[in-house]
XYZ file of C-alpha atoms in Angstrom:
501
model
C -116.182 -40.905 98.855
C -116.091 -44.033 100.204
C -112.789 -45.148 102.094
C -112.248 -48.084 99.064
C -112.511 -45.115 96.154
C -110.151 -42.711 98.399
C -107.498 -44.870 97.802
C -107.721 -43.474 94.217
C -107.531 -39.941 94.919
C -105.147 -37.529 93.587
C -101.520 -38.616 95.056
C -100.431 -36.764 97.650
C -97.259 -34.417 96.522
C -94.869 -33.737 99.315
C -92.514 -31.388 99.437
C -89.221 -31.999 98.028
C -85.481 -31.060 97.104
C -85.394 -29.873 93.133
C -84.067 -33.246 91.287
C -84.988 -33.273 87.641
C -88.158 -30.577 88.140
C -89.417 -32.915 91.189
C -90.334 -31.818 94.571
C -90.426 -34.280 96.737
C -87.829 -34.353 100.245
C -86.620 -37.299 101.588
C -87.754 -37.626 105.774
C -85.801 -40.822 106.847
C -88.879 -42.341 108.596
C -88.165 -45.267 111.352
C -88.186 -48.701 110.517
C -88.873 -51.530 112.991
C -85.685 -52.900 114.213
C -86.382 -56.597 113.487
C -86.575 -55.263 109.501
C -84.316 -56.681 107.043
C -82.482 -55.740 104.346
C -80.418 -56.572 101.414
C -80.200 -56.853 97.663
C -80.694 -59.229 95.067
C -79.974 -60.788 91.402
C -80.724 -63.754 89.179
C -78.508 -66.127 87.739
C -78.781 -65.343 83.939
C -78.266 -61.728 85.034
C -74.979 -61.749 87.064
C -73.281 -65.589 86.947
C -71.848 -65.659 83.053
C -69.745 -68.868 83.158
C -72.479 -69.680 80.512
C -71.314 -73.199 78.814
C -68.522 -73.983 81.582
C -69.015 -76.990 84.303
C -71.618 -78.929 82.396
C -74.499 -76.203 82.392
C -76.740 -76.887 80.064
C -78.181 -73.695 77.700
C -81.434 -71.944 79.161
C -83.938 -70.198 77.039
C -82.256 -67.245 77.566
C -78.787 -68.111 75.960
C -80.820 -68.642 73.015
C -82.854 -65.577 73.025
C -79.579 -63.355 73.764
C -78.367 -64.853 70.442
C -80.699 -64.494 68.166
C -80.022 -62.776 64.795
C -81.481 -59.672 64.509
C -80.823 -59.322 68.194
C -83.536 -58.530 70.631
C -81.183 -57.883 73.398
C -79.268 -54.751 72.264
C -76.818 -56.581 70.539
C -75.310 -57.815 74.327
C -75.511 -61.184 75.734
C -75.072 -62.844 79.293
C -72.099 -65.225 78.405
C -69.905 -63.213 81.099
C -71.731 -60.558 82.404
C -70.573 -59.927 86.047
C -69.019 -63.152 86.119
C -70.578 -63.831 89.520
C -70.001 -67.728 89.120
C -65.941 -66.851 89.400
C -66.187 -63.805 91.409
C -69.069 -64.452 94.163
C -66.583 -64.189 96.672
C -65.465 -61.302 96.013
C -68.828 -59.803 96.174
C -70.230 -61.437 99.079
C -66.925 -59.583 100.445
C -68.606 -56.286 99.280
C -71.984 -57.148 100.501
C -70.720 -57.873 104.100
C -68.669 -54.474 104.091
C -72.154 -52.577 102.968
C -73.847 -54.177 105.716
C -76.052 -56.207 103.687
C -78.341 -58.781 106.073
C -79.476 -60.878 103.349
C -78.598 -62.056 99.849
C -81.628 -62.995 97.223
C -80.526 -65.041 94.471
C -81.734 -67.485 92.216
C -80.100 -71.144 90.891
C -79.972 -71.609 87.111
C -81.996 -74.767 86.748
C -79.562 -75.747 83.322
C -76.495 -75.195 85.882
C -78.250 -77.874 87.591
C -79.940 -80.713 85.420
C -78.626 -79.264 82.264
C -81.247 -80.710 80.157
C -83.955 -80.242 82.886
C -86.388 -83.511 83.053
C -87.106 -85.297 85.824
C -85.173 -88.380 83.858
C -82.014 -86.120 82.839
C -78.743 -86.510 84.613
C -77.773 -84.058 87.804
C -74.730 -81.886 87.051
C -72.200 -82.269 90.256
C -70.547 -79.197 89.343
C -73.340 -77.280 89.462
C -74.675 -78.550 92.780
C -70.840 -77.690 93.839
C -70.856 -74.436 92.764
C -74.230 -73.004 94.743
C -73.032 -74.862 98.288
C -69.680 -72.705 97.707
C -72.375 -69.813 97.186
C -74.354 -70.172 100.040
C -71.357 -71.525 102.711
C -69.708 -68.429 101.931
C -72.519 -66.635 102.417
C -73.363 -67.999 106.192
C -69.639 -67.439 106.917
C -70.092 -63.804 105.979
C -72.962 -63.695 108.329
C -75.468 -63.021 105.224
C -78.717 -65.165 105.056
C -79.343 -66.537 101.686
C -82.541 -66.396 99.644
C -83.383 -68.674 96.996
C -85.500 -68.228 93.958
C -85.765 -71.306 92.414
C -86.776 -70.176 88.918
C -86.040 -66.258 87.080
C -86.866 -67.049 83.852
C -84.753 -69.531 82.781
C -86.143 -72.383 81.637
C -83.485 -74.980 80.299
C -83.671 -74.819 76.557
C -84.158 -78.743 76.280
C -87.594 -78.381 78.034
C -88.743 -76.170 75.840
C -87.659 -78.223 72.507
C -89.509 -81.163 74.106
C -93.031 -79.736 75.165
C -92.450 -75.907 74.873
C -92.177 -75.583 78.862
C -95.200 -73.523 80.284
C -97.404 -74.484 77.626
C -97.641 -78.225 78.720
C -98.880 -77.925 82.474
C -98.155 -81.807 83.303
C -94.956 -82.097 81.998
C -93.483 -78.884 83.088
C -94.881 -79.670 86.417
C -93.545 -82.980 86.949
C -90.426 -81.801 85.730
C -90.186 -78.172 88.139
C -91.154 -80.998 91.159
C -87.999 -83.186 90.234
C -86.037 -79.768 90.422
C -87.314 -78.433 93.461
C -86.787 -81.363 95.074
C -83.412 -81.557 94.334
C -82.772 -78.125 95.635
C -84.412 -78.303 98.571
C -82.547 -81.487 99.701
C -79.040 -80.179 98.521
C -79.426 -76.900 99.951
C -81.871 -76.765 102.393
C -80.479 -77.306 105.612
C -78.957 -73.974 105.081
C -81.591 -72.221 103.067
C -84.091 -71.052 105.228
C -85.963 -68.865 102.337
C -87.326 -69.687 99.576
C -89.471 -68.543 96.499
C -90.978 -70.699 93.601
C -91.193 -68.388 90.972
C -90.262 -64.857 90.086
C -92.871 -62.509 88.330
C -95.307 -65.321 86.818
C -96.560 -61.842 85.313
C -93.511 -61.308 82.744
C -92.988 -64.590 81.965
C -96.718 -65.003 81.063
C -97.297 -61.580 78.804
C -93.669 -60.417 78.004
C -92.501 -63.929 77.376
C -95.901 -64.959 75.410
C -98.091 -62.513 74.249
C -95.683 -59.489 73.346
C -92.564 -61.514 72.724
C -89.888 -58.892 74.225
C -88.547 -61.547 76.428
C -87.638 -65.046 76.408
C -88.978 -67.225 74.580
C -89.807 -64.322 72.458
C -93.685 -65.588 71.655
C -95.805 -63.022 69.692
C -98.556 -62.588 67.196
C -95.333 -61.928 64.580
C -93.755 -65.204 65.667
C -97.184 -67.037 64.625
C -97.788 -68.232 68.261
C -101.383 -68.016 69.664
C -101.213 -64.728 71.659
C -105.132 -65.227 72.724
C -104.562 -68.116 75.396
C -100.795 -69.230 75.832
C -100.068 -66.044 78.286
C -103.267 -67.528 80.402
C -102.182 -71.036 80.266
C -98.409 -70.179 81.022
C -100.133 -68.492 84.191
C -102.084 -71.371 84.695
C -99.459 -73.682 85.025
C -97.423 -71.061 87.065
C -99.652 -71.223 89.502
C -100.465 -74.856 89.690
C -96.824 -75.700 89.629
C -95.979 -73.471 92.698
C -98.891 -75.265 94.848
C -97.713 -78.363 93.903
C -93.792 -77.232 95.392
C -95.786 -75.804 98.574
C -97.186 -78.973 99.088
C -93.903 -80.712 98.408
C -91.712 -78.619 101.155
C -94.419 -78.710 103.979
C -94.630 -82.900 103.317
C -91.257 -82.995 102.859
C -88.839 -81.023 104.181
C -90.442 -77.657 106.198
C -90.124 -79.921 109.475
C -86.767 -80.833 109.458
C -85.236 -77.902 107.691
C -87.636 -74.845 109.378
C -87.731 -73.184 106.291
C -90.385 -70.713 104.397
C -91.624 -70.923 101.230
C -93.754 -68.082 99.461
C -93.869 -66.988 95.535
C -92.940 -63.547 94.236
C -95.466 -60.844 92.310
C -94.550 -57.669 90.386
C -96.889 -54.947 90.129
C -97.173 -51.537 89.572
C -100.071 -49.188 91.275
C -102.589 -47.751 89.219
C -104.018 -44.316 89.604
C -107.410 -43.189 87.453
C -106.324 -40.717 84.534
C -109.245 -38.662 85.201
C -110.060 -38.881 88.961
C -113.470 -37.275 88.668
C -114.043 -40.505 85.848
C -116.264 -43.473 87.441
C -115.159 -45.136 84.514
C -111.429 -44.304 85.085
C -111.771 -45.286 89.128
C -112.923 -48.422 88.003
C -110.208 -48.861 85.415
C -107.740 -48.318 88.150
C -109.057 -51.009 90.027
C -109.497 -53.768 87.254
C -106.117 -52.919 86.386
C -104.321 -54.389 89.316
C -107.066 -57.462 89.817
C -105.529 -58.201 86.369
C -102.205 -57.719 86.742
C -101.844 -58.887 90.685
C -105.290 -60.495 91.605
C -104.246 -62.895 88.254
C -101.745 -65.030 90.141
C -102.479 -63.663 93.968
C -106.206 -64.577 94.604
C -105.631 -68.251 93.511
C -102.236 -68.681 95.221
C -102.935 -66.437 98.843
C -106.576 -67.032 99.049
C -107.062 -70.339 97.211
C -109.580 -69.483 94.783
C -110.490 -68.950 91.206
C -109.006 -65.842 89.280
C -110.886 -62.789 90.017
C -114.417 -62.548 88.759
C -113.612 -59.245 86.576
C -111.136 -61.574 84.736
C -113.164 -64.540 84.349
C -116.517 -62.415 82.751
C -113.440 -60.662 80.544
C -111.698 -63.458 78.948
C -114.566 -66.311 78.792
C -112.896 -69.164 77.150
C -109.426 -67.691 76.995
C -108.937 -68.402 80.599
C -108.447 -71.702 81.921
C -110.750 -73.722 84.571
C -109.156 -74.868 87.449
C -110.575 -78.719 87.985
C -111.846 -79.575 91.379
C -108.566 -81.209 92.257
C -106.967 -77.592 91.501
C -109.229 -76.106 93.809
C -108.347 -78.378 96.857
C -104.577 -78.064 96.098
C -104.389 -74.219 96.046
C -107.059 -74.345 99.529
C -104.940 -76.437 100.899
C -101.649 -74.351 100.225
C -102.642 -71.084 100.408
C -102.062 -70.663 104.268
C -98.765 -72.320 103.480
C -96.992 -69.107 101.869
C -95.104 -67.495 104.708
C -95.199 -64.228 103.115
C -96.321 -61.933 100.029
C -92.938 -61.702 97.996
C -93.812 -57.929 96.205
C -91.287 -56.652 93.469
C -92.673 -52.855 92.733
C -90.946 -50.255 91.080
C -93.137 -47.915 89.919
C -97.026 -46.367 89.244
C -99.007 -45.392 86.173
C -102.176 -44.309 85.464
C -104.914 -46.288 83.864
C -107.350 -44.839 81.326
C -110.622 -47.359 80.381
C -110.908 -46.986 76.460
C -114.157 -47.416 74.548
C -112.588 -48.333 71.534
C -113.194 -52.015 70.269
C -110.265 -53.977 71.577
C -107.886 -56.323 70.158
C -108.659 -60.313 70.328
C -105.700 -60.892 72.262
C -106.128 -58.327 74.870
C -104.763 -58.795 78.020
C -106.019 -55.716 80.137
C -109.661 -55.590 79.328
C -108.777 -52.424 77.276
C -107.091 -50.383 79.923
C -104.118 -48.117 78.631
C -101.612 -47.310 81.062
C -99.688 -43.738 81.108
C -97.067 -41.885 83.056
C -99.176 -38.531 82.767
C -103.189 -38.254 83.514
C -106.266 -36.092 81.737
C -104.611 -33.009 83.168
C -101.632 -33.256 81.641
C -99.554 -33.824 85.100
C -96.894 -36.556 85.244
C -97.068 -39.385 88.123
C -93.617 -38.389 88.709
C -89.963 -37.501 87.610
C -88.258 -40.231 85.022
C -85.368 -42.543 85.764
C -83.300 -43.695 82.774
C -86.326 -45.781 81.621
C -89.489 -43.718 80.652
C -92.031 -46.485 82.525
C -90.354 -45.691 85.587
C -91.112 -42.876 87.502
C -90.658 -41.836 91.299
C -93.881 -42.294 92.660
C -93.921 -43.199 96.343
C -97.600 -42.755 97.542
C -98.322 -45.262 94.918
C -95.775 -47.584 96.970
C -97.762 -46.912 99.995
C -101.348 -47.549 98.444
C -100.022 -50.866 96.768
C -98.830 -51.851 100.106
C -102.249 -51.388 101.707
C -103.993 -52.504 98.918
C -101.941 -55.743 99.394
C -102.364 -56.003 103.176
C -106.156 -55.180 102.786
C -106.761 -57.838 100.258
C -104.009 -60.978 101.187
C -103.053 -60.024 105.128
C -99.776 -61.171 104.804
C -96.431 -60.364 105.685
C -95.040 -58.253 103.180
C -91.205 -58.841 101.765
C -90.479 -56.090 99.205
C -87.723 -58.914 97.535
C -87.432 -55.993 94.432
C -87.316 -52.300 94.533
C -84.998 -49.819 92.345
C -84.226 -47.762 89.758
C -81.733 -46.424 87.018
C -80.533 -43.394 87.075
C -80.300 -40.626 84.630
C -77.462 -40.222 82.288
C -75.873 -43.521 84.701
C -73.804 -44.183 81.016
C -71.116 -41.609 82.506
C -69.308 -43.843 85.143
C -69.386 -40.162 87.529
C -73.024 -39.913 87.077
C -73.035 -43.456 88.196
C -71.280 -43.775 91.480
C -72.362 -40.299 92.807
C -75.986 -41.634 92.127
C -78.579 -38.678 93.805
C -81.258 -39.640 91.931
C -81.534 -43.254 92.663
C -80.225 -42.276 96.248
C -83.236 -39.605 96.387
C -85.971 -43.262 94.882
C -84.870 -45.429 97.440
C -85.374 -42.671 100.216
C -88.939 -41.896 99.414
C -89.822 -45.267 99.138
C -88.391 -46.381 102.649
C -90.415 -43.574 103.933
C -93.439 -44.899 101.978
C -92.729 -47.944 103.695
C -92.240 -46.696 107.156
C -95.662 -44.728 106.840
C -97.166 -47.956 105.495
C -96.069 -49.864 108.908
C -96.772 -47.547 111.687
C -99.324 -45.306 110.513
C -101.420 -47.746 108.491
C -100.774 -51.178 109.886
C -99.248 -52.910 107.163
C -96.802 -55.608 108.203
C -93.768 -54.992 106.002
C -90.410 -57.370 107.268
C -87.756 -56.668 104.539
C -86.332 -54.844 101.698
C -84.203 -56.089 99.038
C -82.967 -53.134 96.620
C -82.668 -54.205 92.999
C -79.899 -55.096 92.164
C -76.803 -55.476 93.839
C -74.810 -54.680 90.788
C -75.113 -53.558 87.389
C -76.325 -56.540 85.473
C -77.369 -57.883 82.378
C -81.185 -56.205 82.121
C -82.744 -58.479 79.670
C -83.983 -57.036 76.358
C -82.097 -53.438 77.541
C -78.808 -55.712 77.317
C -76.423 -53.685 79.490
C -77.705 -50.389 78.676
C -80.029 -49.905 82.022
C -77.785 -49.827 85.281
C -80.143 -50.705 88.426
C -77.047 -51.551 90.794
C -75.854 -49.753 93.799
C -72.583 -51.476 92.896
C -71.264 -50.148 89.357
C -69.469 -52.822 87.493
C -67.059 -51.969 84.410
C -68.089 -54.474 82.264
C -64.586 -54.400 79.949
C -62.675 -55.230 83.358
C -65.243 -56.220 85.694
C -64.126 -53.944 88.412
C -66.787 -53.384 90.938
C -67.477 -50.154 92.737
C -69.731 -49.020 94.923
C -72.023 -46.028 94.078
C -73.209 -43.817 96.874
C -76.558 -45.363 97.284
C -74.880 -48.550 97.985
C -73.180 -45.981 101.099
C -76.681 -44.397 101.538
C -78.433 -47.710 102.259
C -75.663 -49.000 104.611
C -76.359 -46.073 106.850
C -80.043 -45.138 106.636
C -80.737 -48.536 107.613
C -78.472 -48.467 110.768
C -80.241 -45.269 111.411
C -83.787 -45.868 110.283
C -83.756 -48.665 113.166
C -82.391 -47.036 115.684
C -85.126 -44.744 115.808
C -87.922 -47.069 115.849
């Protein structure tokens, strides 16, 4: 078996204390002394204050109020009320030993109408200044995401946001410049976009996330996702160029993008077709964005071959921009939660297929599950897949990897006692940190940090308040915060693991 194909060999099952039928054991392996850790949130999910102090509506304000509901009859008008309680939350982060807080800025809080000629909201600028200053006062490094799914509704109304590449790029450049000039003297870590795959596919093909484009809504799902992705890639490159030419020398910061992705194992490990399917699925999922952004080149050839005219083309000027900016990206931002099996289907594929007719599953041809399920059926404990993905990304892009999101919701977490005594989450986090350690010390992969998703329970998009990912429990009636045992576990494990290194 070749070195490449060995990556798709059956996952090694390490012994592990019984937990919902699983059999893995956390080893608490060491991490480098310089390894940094913290937690992450997104503005729409935690801030609340949806119509306060001049904030304009975003597509998520609209989407979460549709009838019938697309968000489990919930919305984020108040959610965690982080807008008013951020000082309490920052003190809590400090008490838990967190070194970094990754949060996003609400575009429509800064520019309520979103556009390059629209007024700036001074109250929005003031809020993020207070947040950033308080973080620094408490010894916590701010890491800022410019866009986490919440484009101003006004821009969607004007030109459908991402579907007009040139208009969106111009408006996003103005917004990004405002952020760099307002906060860049203190913020040294920037992310342009969070999870463009999700924006493109879930927002503009299956319609499960804002703005809800899908066949049933009458939108062109054959081409829209690829047009959206194209806009994001070029907008990211424009912002990276701007930051490097106008701000980096003085502000001494770094910038990149955050990509999500599962790892894929072949549904039938003895099938060359399914082994190829696992490779292809990674290129369609991750290579779609990472190849242009980090390698400065066209989309993966397998995408170009399968999608044909559905996939936009880069102009010579576009490719020049991508080549000029690919080396400026300071890290590979990785959001990762689980692993799936990939099976190549032989039947005809639908006209708007986005996977090359590859089926994803949590069960393989032998009826074996990839790992024990969290409260979300798709999210399984599969730490070996995480290690393999770290290796795949490092080998292909050779950039320091910053794990910008990782975590899970526990089975039974609707019971507050289960939620606080979250053994399942502690096992998950411990196993995934062990995988990082193995990738660093045994495989030579450069992984520089880890941000748990999420700091606290919050509005989980289409799941509303039904899924809890936080290491801090939130009572959404009283808004009381209670650290879960996983929060204390992370504090202790990072203190001890880095001592061992």
